[in-house]
Short mmCIF file of C-alpha atoms in Angstrom, two decimals:
data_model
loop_
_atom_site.label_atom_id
_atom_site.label_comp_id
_atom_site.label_asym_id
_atom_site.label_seq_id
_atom_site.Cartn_x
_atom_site.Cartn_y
_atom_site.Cartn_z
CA UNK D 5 -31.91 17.48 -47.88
CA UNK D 6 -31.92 13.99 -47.15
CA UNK D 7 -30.59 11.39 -44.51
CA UNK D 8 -31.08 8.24 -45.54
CA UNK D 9 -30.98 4.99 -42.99
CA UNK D 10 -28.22 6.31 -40.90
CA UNK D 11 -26.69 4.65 -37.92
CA UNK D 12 -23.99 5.71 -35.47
CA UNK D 13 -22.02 3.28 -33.63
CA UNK D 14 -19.71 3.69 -30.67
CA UNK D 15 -17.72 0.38 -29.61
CA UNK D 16 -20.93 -1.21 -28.09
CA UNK D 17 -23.81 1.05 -28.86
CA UNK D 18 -25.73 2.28 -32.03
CA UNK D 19 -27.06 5.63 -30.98
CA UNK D 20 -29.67 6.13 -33.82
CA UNK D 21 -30.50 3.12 -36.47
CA UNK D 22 -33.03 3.06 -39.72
CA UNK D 23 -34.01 6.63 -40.01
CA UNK D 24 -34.87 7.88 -42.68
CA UNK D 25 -35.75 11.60 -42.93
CA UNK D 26 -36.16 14.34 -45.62
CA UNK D 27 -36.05 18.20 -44.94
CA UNK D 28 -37.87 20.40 -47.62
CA UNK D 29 -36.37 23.78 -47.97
CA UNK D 30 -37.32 26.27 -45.87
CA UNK D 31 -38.88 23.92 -43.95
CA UNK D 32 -38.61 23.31 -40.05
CA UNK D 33 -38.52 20.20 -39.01
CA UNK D 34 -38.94 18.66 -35.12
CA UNK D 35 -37.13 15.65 -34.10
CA UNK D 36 -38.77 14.98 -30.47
CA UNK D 37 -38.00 12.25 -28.64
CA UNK D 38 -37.16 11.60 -24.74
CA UNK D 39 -33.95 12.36 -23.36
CA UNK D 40 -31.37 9.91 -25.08
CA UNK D 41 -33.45 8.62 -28.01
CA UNK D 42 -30.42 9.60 -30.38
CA UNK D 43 -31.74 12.73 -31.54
CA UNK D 44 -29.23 14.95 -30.54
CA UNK D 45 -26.39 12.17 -32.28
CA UNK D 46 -28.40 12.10 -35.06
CA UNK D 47 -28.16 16.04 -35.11
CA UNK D 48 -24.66 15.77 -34.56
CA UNK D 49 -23.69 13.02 -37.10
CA UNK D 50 -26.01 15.80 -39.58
CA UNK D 51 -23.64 18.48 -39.06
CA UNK D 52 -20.37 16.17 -38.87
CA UNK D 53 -19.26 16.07 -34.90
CA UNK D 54 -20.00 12.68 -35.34
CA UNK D 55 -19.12 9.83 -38.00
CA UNK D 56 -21.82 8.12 -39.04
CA UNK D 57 -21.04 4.20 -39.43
CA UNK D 58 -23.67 3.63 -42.18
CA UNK D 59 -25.61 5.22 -44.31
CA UNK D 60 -26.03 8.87 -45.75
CA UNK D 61 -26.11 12.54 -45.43
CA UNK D 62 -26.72 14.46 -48.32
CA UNK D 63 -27.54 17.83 -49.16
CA UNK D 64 -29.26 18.46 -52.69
CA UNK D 65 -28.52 15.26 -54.04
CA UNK D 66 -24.59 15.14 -52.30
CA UNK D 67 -23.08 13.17 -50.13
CA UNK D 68 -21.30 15.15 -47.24
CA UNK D 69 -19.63 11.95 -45.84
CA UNK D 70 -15.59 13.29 -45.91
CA UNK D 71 -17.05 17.04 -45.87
CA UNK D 72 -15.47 18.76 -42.99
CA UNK D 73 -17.86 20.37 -40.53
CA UNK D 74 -16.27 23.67 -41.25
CA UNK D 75 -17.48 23.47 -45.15
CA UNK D 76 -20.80 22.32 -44.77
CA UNK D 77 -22.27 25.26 -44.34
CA UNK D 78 -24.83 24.00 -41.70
CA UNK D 79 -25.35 25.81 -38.29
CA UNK D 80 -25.33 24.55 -35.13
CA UNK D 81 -26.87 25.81 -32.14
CA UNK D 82 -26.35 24.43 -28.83
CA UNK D 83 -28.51 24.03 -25.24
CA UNK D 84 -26.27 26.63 -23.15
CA UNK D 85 -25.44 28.87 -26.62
CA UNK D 86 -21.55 28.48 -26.17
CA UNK D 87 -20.50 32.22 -26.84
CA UNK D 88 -17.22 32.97 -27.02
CA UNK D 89 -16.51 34.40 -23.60
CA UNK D 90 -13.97 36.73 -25.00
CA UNK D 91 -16.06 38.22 -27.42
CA UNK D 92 -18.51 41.24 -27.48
CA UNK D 93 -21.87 40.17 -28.83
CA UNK D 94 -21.10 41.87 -31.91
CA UNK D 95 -18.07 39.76 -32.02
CA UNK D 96 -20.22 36.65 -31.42
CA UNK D 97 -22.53 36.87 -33.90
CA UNK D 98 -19.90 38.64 -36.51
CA UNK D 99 -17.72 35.25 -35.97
CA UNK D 100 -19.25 33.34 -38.71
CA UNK D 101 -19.01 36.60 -41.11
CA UNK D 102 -15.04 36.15 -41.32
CA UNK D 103 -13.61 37.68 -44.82
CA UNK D 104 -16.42 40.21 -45.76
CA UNK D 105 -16.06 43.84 -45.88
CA UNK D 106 -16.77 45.43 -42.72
CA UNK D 107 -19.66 47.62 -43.50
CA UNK D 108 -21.22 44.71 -44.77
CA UNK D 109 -20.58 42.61 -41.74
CA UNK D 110 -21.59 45.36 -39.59
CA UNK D 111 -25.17 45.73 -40.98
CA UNK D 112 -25.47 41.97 -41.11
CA UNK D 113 -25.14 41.93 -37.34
CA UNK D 114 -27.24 44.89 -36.71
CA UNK D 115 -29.86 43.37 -38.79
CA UNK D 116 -29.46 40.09 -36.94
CA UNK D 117 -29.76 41.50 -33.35
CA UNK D 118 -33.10 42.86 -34.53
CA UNK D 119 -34.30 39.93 -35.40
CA UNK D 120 -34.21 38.41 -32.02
CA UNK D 121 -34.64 41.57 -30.83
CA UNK D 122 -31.55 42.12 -29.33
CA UNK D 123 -30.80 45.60 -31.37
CA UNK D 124 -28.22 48.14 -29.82
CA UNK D 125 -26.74 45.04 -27.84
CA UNK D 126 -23.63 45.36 -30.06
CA UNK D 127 -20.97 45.98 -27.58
CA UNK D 128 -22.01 43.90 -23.91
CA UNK D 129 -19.62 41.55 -23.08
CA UNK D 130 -21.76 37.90 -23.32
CA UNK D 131 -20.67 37.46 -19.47
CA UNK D 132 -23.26 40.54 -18.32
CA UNK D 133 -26.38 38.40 -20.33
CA UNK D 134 -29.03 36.38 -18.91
CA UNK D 135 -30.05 33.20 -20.29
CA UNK D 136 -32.77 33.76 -22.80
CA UNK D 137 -30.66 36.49 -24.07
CA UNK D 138 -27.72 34.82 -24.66
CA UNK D 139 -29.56 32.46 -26.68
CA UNK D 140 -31.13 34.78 -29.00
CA UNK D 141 -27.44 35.73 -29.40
CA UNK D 142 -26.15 32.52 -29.96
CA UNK D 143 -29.62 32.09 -32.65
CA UNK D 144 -28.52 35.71 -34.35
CA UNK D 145 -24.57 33.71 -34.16
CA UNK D 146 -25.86 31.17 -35.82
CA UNK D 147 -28.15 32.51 -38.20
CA UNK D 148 -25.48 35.23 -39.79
CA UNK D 149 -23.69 33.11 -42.58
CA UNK D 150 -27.03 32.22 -43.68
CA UNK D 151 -26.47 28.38 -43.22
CA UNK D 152 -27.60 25.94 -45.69
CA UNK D 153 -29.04 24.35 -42.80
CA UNK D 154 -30.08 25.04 -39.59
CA UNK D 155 -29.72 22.38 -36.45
CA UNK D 156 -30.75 23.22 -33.27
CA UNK D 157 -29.87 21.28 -30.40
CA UNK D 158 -32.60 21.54 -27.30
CA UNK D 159 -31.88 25.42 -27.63
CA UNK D 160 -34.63 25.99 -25.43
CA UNK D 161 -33.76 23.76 -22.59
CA UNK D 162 -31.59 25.00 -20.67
CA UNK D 163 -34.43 27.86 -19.63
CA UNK D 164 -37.07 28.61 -17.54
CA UNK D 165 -40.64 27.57 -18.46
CA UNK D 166 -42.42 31.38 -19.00
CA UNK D 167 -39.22 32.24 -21.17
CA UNK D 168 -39.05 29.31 -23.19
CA UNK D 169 -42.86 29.46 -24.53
CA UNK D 170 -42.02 32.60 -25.72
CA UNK D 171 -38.83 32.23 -26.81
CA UNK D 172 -40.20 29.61 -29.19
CA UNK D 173 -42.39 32.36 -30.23
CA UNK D 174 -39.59 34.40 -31.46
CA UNK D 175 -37.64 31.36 -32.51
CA UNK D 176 -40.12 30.41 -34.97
CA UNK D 177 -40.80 34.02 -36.05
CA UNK D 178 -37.11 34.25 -36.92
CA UNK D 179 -36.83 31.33 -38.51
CA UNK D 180 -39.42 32.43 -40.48
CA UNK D 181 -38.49 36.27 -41.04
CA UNK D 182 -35.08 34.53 -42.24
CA UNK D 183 -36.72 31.19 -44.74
CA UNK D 184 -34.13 29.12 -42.39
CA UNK D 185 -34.07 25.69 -42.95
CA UNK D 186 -34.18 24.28 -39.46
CA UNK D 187 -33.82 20.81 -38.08
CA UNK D 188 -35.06 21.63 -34.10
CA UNK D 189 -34.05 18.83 -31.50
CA UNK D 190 -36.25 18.93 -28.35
CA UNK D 191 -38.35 16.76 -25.77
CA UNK D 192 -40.81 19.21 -25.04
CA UNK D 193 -43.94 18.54 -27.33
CA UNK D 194 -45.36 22.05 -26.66
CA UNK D 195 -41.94 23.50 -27.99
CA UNK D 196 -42.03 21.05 -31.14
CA UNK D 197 -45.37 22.14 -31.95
CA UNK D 198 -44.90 25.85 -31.65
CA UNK D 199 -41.35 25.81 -33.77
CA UNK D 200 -42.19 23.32 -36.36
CA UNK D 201 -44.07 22.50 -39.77
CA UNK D 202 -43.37 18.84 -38.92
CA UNK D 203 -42.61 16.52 -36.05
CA UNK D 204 -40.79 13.34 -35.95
CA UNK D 205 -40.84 11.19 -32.91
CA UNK D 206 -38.14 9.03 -31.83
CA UNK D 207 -37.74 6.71 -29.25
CA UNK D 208 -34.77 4.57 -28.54
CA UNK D 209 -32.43 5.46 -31.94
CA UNK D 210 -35.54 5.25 -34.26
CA UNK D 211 -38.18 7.12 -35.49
CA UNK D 212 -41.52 6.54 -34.76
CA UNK D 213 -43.57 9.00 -36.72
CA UNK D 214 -43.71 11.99 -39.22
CA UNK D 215 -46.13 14.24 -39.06
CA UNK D 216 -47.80 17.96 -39.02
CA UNK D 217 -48.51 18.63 -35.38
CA UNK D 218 -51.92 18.45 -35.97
CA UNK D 219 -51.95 15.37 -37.37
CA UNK D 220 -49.77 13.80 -34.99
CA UNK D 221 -52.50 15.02 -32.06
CA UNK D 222 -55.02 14.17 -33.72
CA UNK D 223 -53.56 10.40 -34.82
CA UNK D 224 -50.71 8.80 -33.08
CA UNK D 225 -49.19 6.41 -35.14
CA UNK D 226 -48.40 4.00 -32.15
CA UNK D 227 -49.15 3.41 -28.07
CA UNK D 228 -45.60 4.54 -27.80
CA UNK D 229 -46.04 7.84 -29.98
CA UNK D 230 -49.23 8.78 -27.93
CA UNK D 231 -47.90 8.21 -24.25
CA UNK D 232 -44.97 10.13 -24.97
CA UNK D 233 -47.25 13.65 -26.32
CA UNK D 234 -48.80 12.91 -23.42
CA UNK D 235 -51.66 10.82 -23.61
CA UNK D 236 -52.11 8.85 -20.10
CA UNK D 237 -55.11 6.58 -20.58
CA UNK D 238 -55.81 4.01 -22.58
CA UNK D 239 -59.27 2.44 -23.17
CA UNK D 240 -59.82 -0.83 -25.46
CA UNK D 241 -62.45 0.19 -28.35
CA UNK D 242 -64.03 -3.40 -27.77
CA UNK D 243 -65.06 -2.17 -24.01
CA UNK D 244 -66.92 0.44 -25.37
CA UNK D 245 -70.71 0.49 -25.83
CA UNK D 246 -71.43 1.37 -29.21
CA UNK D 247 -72.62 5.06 -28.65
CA UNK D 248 -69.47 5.54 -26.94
CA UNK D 249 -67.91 4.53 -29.93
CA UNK D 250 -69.79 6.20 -32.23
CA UNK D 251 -68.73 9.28 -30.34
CA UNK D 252 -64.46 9.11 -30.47
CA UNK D 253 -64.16 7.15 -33.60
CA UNK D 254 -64.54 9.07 -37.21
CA UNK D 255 -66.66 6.32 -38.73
CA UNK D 256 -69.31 6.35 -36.44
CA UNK D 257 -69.05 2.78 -34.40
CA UNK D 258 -67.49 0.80 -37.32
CA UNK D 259 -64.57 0.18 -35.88
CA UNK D 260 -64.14 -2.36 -32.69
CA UNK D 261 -60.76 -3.07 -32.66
CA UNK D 262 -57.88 -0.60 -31.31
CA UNK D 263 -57.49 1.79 -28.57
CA UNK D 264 -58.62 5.09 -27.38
CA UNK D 265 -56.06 7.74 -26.37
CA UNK D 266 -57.29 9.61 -23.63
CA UNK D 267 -55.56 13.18 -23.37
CA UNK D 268 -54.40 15.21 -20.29
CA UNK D 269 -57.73 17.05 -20.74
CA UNK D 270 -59.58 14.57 -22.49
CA UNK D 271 -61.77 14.07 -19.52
CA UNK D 272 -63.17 16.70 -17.42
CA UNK D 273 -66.10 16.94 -14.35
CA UNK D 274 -68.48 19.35 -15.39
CA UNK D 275 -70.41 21.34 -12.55
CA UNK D 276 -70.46 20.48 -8.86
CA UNK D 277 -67.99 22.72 -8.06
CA UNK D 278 -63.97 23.06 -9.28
CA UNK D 279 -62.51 20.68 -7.55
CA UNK D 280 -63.44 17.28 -8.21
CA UNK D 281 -65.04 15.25 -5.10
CA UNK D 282 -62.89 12.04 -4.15
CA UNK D 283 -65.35 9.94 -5.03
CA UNK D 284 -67.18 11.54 -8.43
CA UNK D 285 -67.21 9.29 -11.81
CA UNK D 286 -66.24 5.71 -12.13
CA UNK D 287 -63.51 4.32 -10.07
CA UNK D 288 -61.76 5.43 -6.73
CA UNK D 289 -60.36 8.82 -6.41
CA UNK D 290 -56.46 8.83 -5.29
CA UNK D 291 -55.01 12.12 -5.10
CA UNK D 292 -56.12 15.65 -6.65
CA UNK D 293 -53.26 18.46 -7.12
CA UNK D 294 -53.39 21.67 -8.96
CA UNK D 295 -52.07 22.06 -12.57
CA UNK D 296 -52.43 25.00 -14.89
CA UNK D 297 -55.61 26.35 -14.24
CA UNK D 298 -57.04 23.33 -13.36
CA UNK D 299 -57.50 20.69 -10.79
CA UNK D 300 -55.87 17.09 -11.82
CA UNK D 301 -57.32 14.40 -10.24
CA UNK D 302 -55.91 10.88 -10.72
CA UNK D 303 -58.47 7.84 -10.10
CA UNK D 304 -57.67 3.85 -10.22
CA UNK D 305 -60.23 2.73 -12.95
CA UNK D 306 -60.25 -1.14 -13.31
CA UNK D 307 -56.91 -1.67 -11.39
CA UNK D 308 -54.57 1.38 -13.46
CA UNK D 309 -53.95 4.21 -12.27
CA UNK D 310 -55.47 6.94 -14.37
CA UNK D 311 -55.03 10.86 -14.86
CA UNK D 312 -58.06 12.68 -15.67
CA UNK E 39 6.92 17.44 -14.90
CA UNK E 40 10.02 15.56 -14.49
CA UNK E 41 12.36 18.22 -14.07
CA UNK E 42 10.47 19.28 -11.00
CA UNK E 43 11.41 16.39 -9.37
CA UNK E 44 14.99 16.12 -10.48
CA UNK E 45 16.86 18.47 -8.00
CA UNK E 46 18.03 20.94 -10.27
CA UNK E 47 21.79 20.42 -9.32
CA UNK E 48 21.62 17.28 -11.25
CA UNK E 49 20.00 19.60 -14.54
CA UNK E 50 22.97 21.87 -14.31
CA UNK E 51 26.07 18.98 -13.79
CA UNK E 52 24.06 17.14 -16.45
CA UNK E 53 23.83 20.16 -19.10
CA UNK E 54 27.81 20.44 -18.31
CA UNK E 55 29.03 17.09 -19.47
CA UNK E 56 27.01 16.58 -21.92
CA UNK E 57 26.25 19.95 -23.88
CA UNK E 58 29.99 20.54 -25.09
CA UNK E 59 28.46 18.99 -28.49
CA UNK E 60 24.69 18.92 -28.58
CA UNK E 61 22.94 17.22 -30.85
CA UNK E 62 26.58 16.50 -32.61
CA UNK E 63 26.36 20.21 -33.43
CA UNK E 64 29.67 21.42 -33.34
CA UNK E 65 28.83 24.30 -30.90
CA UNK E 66 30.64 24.00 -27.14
CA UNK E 67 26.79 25.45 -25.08
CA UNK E 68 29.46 25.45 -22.24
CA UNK E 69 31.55 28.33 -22.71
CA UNK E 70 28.07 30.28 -24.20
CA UNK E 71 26.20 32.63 -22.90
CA UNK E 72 23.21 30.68 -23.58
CA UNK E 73 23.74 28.29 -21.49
CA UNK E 74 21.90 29.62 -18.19
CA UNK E 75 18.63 30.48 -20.14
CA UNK E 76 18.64 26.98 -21.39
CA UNK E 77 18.74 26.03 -17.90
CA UNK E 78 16.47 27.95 -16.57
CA UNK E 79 13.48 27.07 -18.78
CA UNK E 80 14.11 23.71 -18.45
CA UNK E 81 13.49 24.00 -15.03
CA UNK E 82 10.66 26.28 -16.01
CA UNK E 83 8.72 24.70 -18.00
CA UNK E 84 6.60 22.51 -15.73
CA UNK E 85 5.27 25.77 -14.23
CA UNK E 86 4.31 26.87 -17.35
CA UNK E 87 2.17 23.60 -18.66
CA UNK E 88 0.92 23.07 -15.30
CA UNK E 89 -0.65 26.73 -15.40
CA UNK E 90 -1.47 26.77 -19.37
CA UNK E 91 -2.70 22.84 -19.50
CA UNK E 92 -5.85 23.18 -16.71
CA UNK E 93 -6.87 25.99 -19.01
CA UNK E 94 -6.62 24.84 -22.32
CA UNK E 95 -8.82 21.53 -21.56
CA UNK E 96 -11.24 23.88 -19.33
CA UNK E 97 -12.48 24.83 -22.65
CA UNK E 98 -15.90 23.34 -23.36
CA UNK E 99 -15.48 21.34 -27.00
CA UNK E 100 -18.75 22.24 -27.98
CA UNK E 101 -17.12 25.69 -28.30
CA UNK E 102 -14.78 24.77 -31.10
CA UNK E 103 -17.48 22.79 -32.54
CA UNK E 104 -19.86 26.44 -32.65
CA UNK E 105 -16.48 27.82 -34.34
CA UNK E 106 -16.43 25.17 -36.48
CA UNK E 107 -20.21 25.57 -37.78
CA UNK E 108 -19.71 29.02 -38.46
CA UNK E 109 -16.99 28.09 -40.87
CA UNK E 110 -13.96 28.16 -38.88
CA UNK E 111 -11.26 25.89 -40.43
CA UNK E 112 -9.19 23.93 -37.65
CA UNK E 113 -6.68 26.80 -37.47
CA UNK E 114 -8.51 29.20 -36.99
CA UNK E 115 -10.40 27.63 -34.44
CA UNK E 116 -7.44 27.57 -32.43
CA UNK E 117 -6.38 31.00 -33.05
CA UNK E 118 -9.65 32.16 -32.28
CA UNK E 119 -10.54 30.03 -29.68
CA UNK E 120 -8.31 28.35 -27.47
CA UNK E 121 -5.33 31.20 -28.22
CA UNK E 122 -7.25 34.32 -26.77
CA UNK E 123 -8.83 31.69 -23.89
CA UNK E 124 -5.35 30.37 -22.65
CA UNK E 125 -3.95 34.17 -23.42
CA UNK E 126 -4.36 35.56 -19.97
CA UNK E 127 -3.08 32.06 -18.35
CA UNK E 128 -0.09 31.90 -20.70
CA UNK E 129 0.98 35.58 -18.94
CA UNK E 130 0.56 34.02 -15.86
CA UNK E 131 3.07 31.28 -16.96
CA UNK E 132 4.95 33.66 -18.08
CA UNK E 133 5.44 35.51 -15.41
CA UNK E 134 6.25 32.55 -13.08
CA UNK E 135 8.74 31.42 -15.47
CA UNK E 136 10.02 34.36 -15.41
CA UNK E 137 10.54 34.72 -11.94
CA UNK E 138 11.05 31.28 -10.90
CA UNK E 139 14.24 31.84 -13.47
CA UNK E 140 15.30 34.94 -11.44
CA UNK E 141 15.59 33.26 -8.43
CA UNK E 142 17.33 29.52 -9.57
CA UNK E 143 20.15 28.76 -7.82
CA UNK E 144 20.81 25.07 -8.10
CA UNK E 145 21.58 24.73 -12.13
CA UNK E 146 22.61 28.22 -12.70
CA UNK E 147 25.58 28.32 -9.93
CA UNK E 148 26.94 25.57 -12.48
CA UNK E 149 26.49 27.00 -15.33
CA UNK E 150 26.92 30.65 -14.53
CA UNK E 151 30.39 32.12 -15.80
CA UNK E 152 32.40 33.99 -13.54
CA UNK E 153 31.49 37.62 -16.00
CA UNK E 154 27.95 37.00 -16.30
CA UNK E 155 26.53 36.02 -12.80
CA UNK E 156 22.97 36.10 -11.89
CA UNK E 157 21.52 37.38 -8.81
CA UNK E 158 21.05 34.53 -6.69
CA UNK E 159 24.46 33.85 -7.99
CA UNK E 160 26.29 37.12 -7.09
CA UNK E 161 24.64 36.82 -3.54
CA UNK E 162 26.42 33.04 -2.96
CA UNK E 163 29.35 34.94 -4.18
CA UNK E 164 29.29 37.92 -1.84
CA UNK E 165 28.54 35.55 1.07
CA UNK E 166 31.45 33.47 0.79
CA UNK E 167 34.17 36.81 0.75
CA UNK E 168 34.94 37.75 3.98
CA UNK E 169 34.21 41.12 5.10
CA UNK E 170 31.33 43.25 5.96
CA UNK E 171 31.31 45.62 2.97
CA UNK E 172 30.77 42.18 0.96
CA UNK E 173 28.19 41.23 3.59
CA UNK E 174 26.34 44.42 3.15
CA UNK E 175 26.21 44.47 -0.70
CA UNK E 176 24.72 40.39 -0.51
CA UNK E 177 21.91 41.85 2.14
CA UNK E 178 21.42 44.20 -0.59
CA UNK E 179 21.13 42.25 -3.99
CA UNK E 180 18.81 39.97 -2.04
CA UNK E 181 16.65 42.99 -1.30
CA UNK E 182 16.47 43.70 -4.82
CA UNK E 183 16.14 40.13 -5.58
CA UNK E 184 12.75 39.79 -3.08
CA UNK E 185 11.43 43.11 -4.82
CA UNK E 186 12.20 42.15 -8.41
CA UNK E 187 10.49 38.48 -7.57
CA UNK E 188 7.24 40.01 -5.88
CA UNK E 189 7.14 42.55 -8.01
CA UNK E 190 6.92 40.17 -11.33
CA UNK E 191 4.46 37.90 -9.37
CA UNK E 192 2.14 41.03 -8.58
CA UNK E 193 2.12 41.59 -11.91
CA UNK E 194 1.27 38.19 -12.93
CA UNK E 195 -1.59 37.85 -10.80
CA UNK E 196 -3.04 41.12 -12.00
CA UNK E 197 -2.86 40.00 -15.42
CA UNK E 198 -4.80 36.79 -15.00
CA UNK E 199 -7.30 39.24 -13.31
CA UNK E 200 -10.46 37.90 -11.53
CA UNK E 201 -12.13 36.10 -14.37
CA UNK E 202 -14.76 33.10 -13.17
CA UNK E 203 -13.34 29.16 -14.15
CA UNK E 204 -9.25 30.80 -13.49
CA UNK E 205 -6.83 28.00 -12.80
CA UNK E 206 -5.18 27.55 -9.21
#
């Protein structure tokens, strides 16, 4: 699967421009970005809802350009799962099953509901479902003609935090259970990293980086790349001492030039109590509020503002 | 919505000087019996898009664009999709059609021949004879004109039911 250096314009805009991505099989693959980077057009110029002014989309070595959306065989999952209203949940996720034998049909979507875990669903009407399960719905939907391809568009989004860590759980399991393909659009790092193999960040139509999630904690490509996983402070190697170098670099305190990434947790007080005093460590405490567990305590440190 | 606005007086008078050869089809629409139906939907019709229309574009794209990623060619996207969606409105539409055309007065007392009166017709009829025997038997057809009307309205409304996003 590859999209080669694809661009697509509207009268005055180029959503996405110069990216350049390749999807193994059975691979899943992250496009994270912030909210209108072009990921989702890019997504959508994949599965052809949107023409793509230059470049290519090919599957195995084809070109789709003039392949309707209907005969591409890729799936498409959306943020608020667009059931058909009309239609049992059977119904839904049978929709994509058109001209097989029933029986066959039948156990496809019984084996498809207990996937996401959905089984003996069959016959609610989509309006009596909350959110998370209409999703898995719309995921078993989608998931039934065994697409070619899998895109996911922020399928998680639209839900509440608890729900969606676990739903990306059982999205990934499925994924899995089923050797889907998956191309997984999202702005939530945590999600990306659960879901996929690999990550690709973009920002502003291109792409930044491509890499395992590890890697791409571990070794932001660019300032950009780290602020956006969440990284909030930046520190100049060169106004390190040379032990402190020694100690966040990998080749001891070779290198001088470039810049440390501080993480949300990369600094913590230790001792004297939970919550840190306003006036422990370097700098001038500001503010202090609770997150996850944790106190968060932001300090100015040489005239920025920093998180700790 | 045009023939909302154009009293529907002018609809009939026009259909009767101009439909003795429609369409240079040598048919005279004016001495046949299809004449008042044509009429009537005419004046219809804007009922019927104005209920159907709000509907049909209520429908979220992105749900023809699912249909179409599960292998849905355009038509059947529409059968599937928009057809059982605007279903329950198009009854609706029907139904006001239906009785708007029971009750039209203006282009139908044109058109109407003297053997094959409609209600509203027969009732302008009964009026204008003197006596009260005539004046009892117009009370009456309107009686069964307000029942038939409500009735077919009821109905309508029932059909389109109480579903969430409903038109009107």
């Amino acid at each position: 699967m590859r999209y080669g250096g694809q661009g697509r314009r509207d009268p005055a805009t180029t959503a996405v421009a110069d990216v350049s991505l390749d999807v193994a099989p059975g691979e899943v693959l992250a496009l994270l970005g912030p909210s209108g980077c072009g990921k989702s057009s890019l997504l959508r110029a994949v599965a052809g809802l949107e023409p793509v002014a230059s470049g290519t989309v090919a599957f195995v070595g084809h070109d789709l350009a003039g392949v309707p959306v209907h005969r591409r065989g890729f799936g498409l999952m959306f943020q608020e799962g667009q059931l058909f209203p009309h239609r049992d949940v059977a119904g839904n996720v049978a929709y994509g099953l058109a001209g097989r034998p029933r029986a066959e049909r039948d156990a496809r979507v019984r084996e498809l509901l207990d996937v996401v875990g959905l089984a003996g669903y069959e016959h609610r009407p989509v309006a009596t479902l909350s959110g998370g399960e209409r999703q898995r719905v719309a995921l078993a939907r989608s998931l039934a003609p065994r697409p070619r391809l899998l895109l996911l568009d922020e399928p998680l989004s639209a839900l509440d935090r608890g729900l969606r860590e676990r739903l990306a759980q059982d999205l990934r399991d499925a994924l899995r259970a089923t050797g889907t393909t998956a191309v997984f659009v999202t702005h939530d790092h945590d999600e990306a990293f659960t879901v996929a193999d690999r990550v690709a960040v973009m920002d502003a139509g291109r792409l930044l980086q491509v890499a395992p999630p590890e890697e791409l904690w571990r070794a932001p490509a660019s300032r950009r790349v780290a602020q956006f996983l969440g990284y909030q402070a930046f520190v100049p190697l060169d106004a390190l001492s040379a032990a402190q170098r020694a100690a966040v670099t990998r080749d001891g305190a070779g290198t001088t030039s470039g810049v440390v990434a501080v993480g949300p947790r990369g600094l913590r007080v230790v001792g004297r109590g939970a919550t840190p005093a306003p006036r422990t460590g370097p700098g001038t405490g500001r503010r202090t509020a609770p997150a996850r567990g944790a106190a968060r305590w932001w300090a100015a440190c040489s005239g920025a503002a920093r998180r700790r | 919505m045009l023939p909302l606005g154009v009293s529907a007086v002018t609809v009939g008078f026009g259909f009767l000087i101009t439909l003795d050869r429609p369409l240079g089809i040598d048919v005279d629409l004016r001495t046949s019996g299809l004449l008042v139906p044509i009429a009537q939907a005419v004046v219809a019709i804007p009922l019927v898009v104005r209920t159907v229309l709000p509907t049909l574009r209520a429908i979220d794209p992105r749900l023809r664009e699912a249909a179409a990623t599960l292998g849905a060619a355009p038509g059947r996207v529409f059968r599937t999709v928009d057809a059982p969606i605007a279903a329950r409105s198009l009854g609706l539409a029907v139904g006001f059609a239906f009785a708007v055309s029971l009750g039209e007065f203006g282009a139908t007392s044109f058109l109407a021949r003297p053997d094959t009166a409609t209600l509203p017709v027969v009732i302008f009829r009964l009026i204008g004879r003197p006596g009260a025997e005539n004046y009892g038997m117009a009370l009456a057809a309107s009686v069964v004109l307000a029942l038939l009307t409500a009735t077919v309205m009821l109905l309508a409304e029932r059909l389109r039911g109480d579903r969430p996003g409903g038109e009107f």
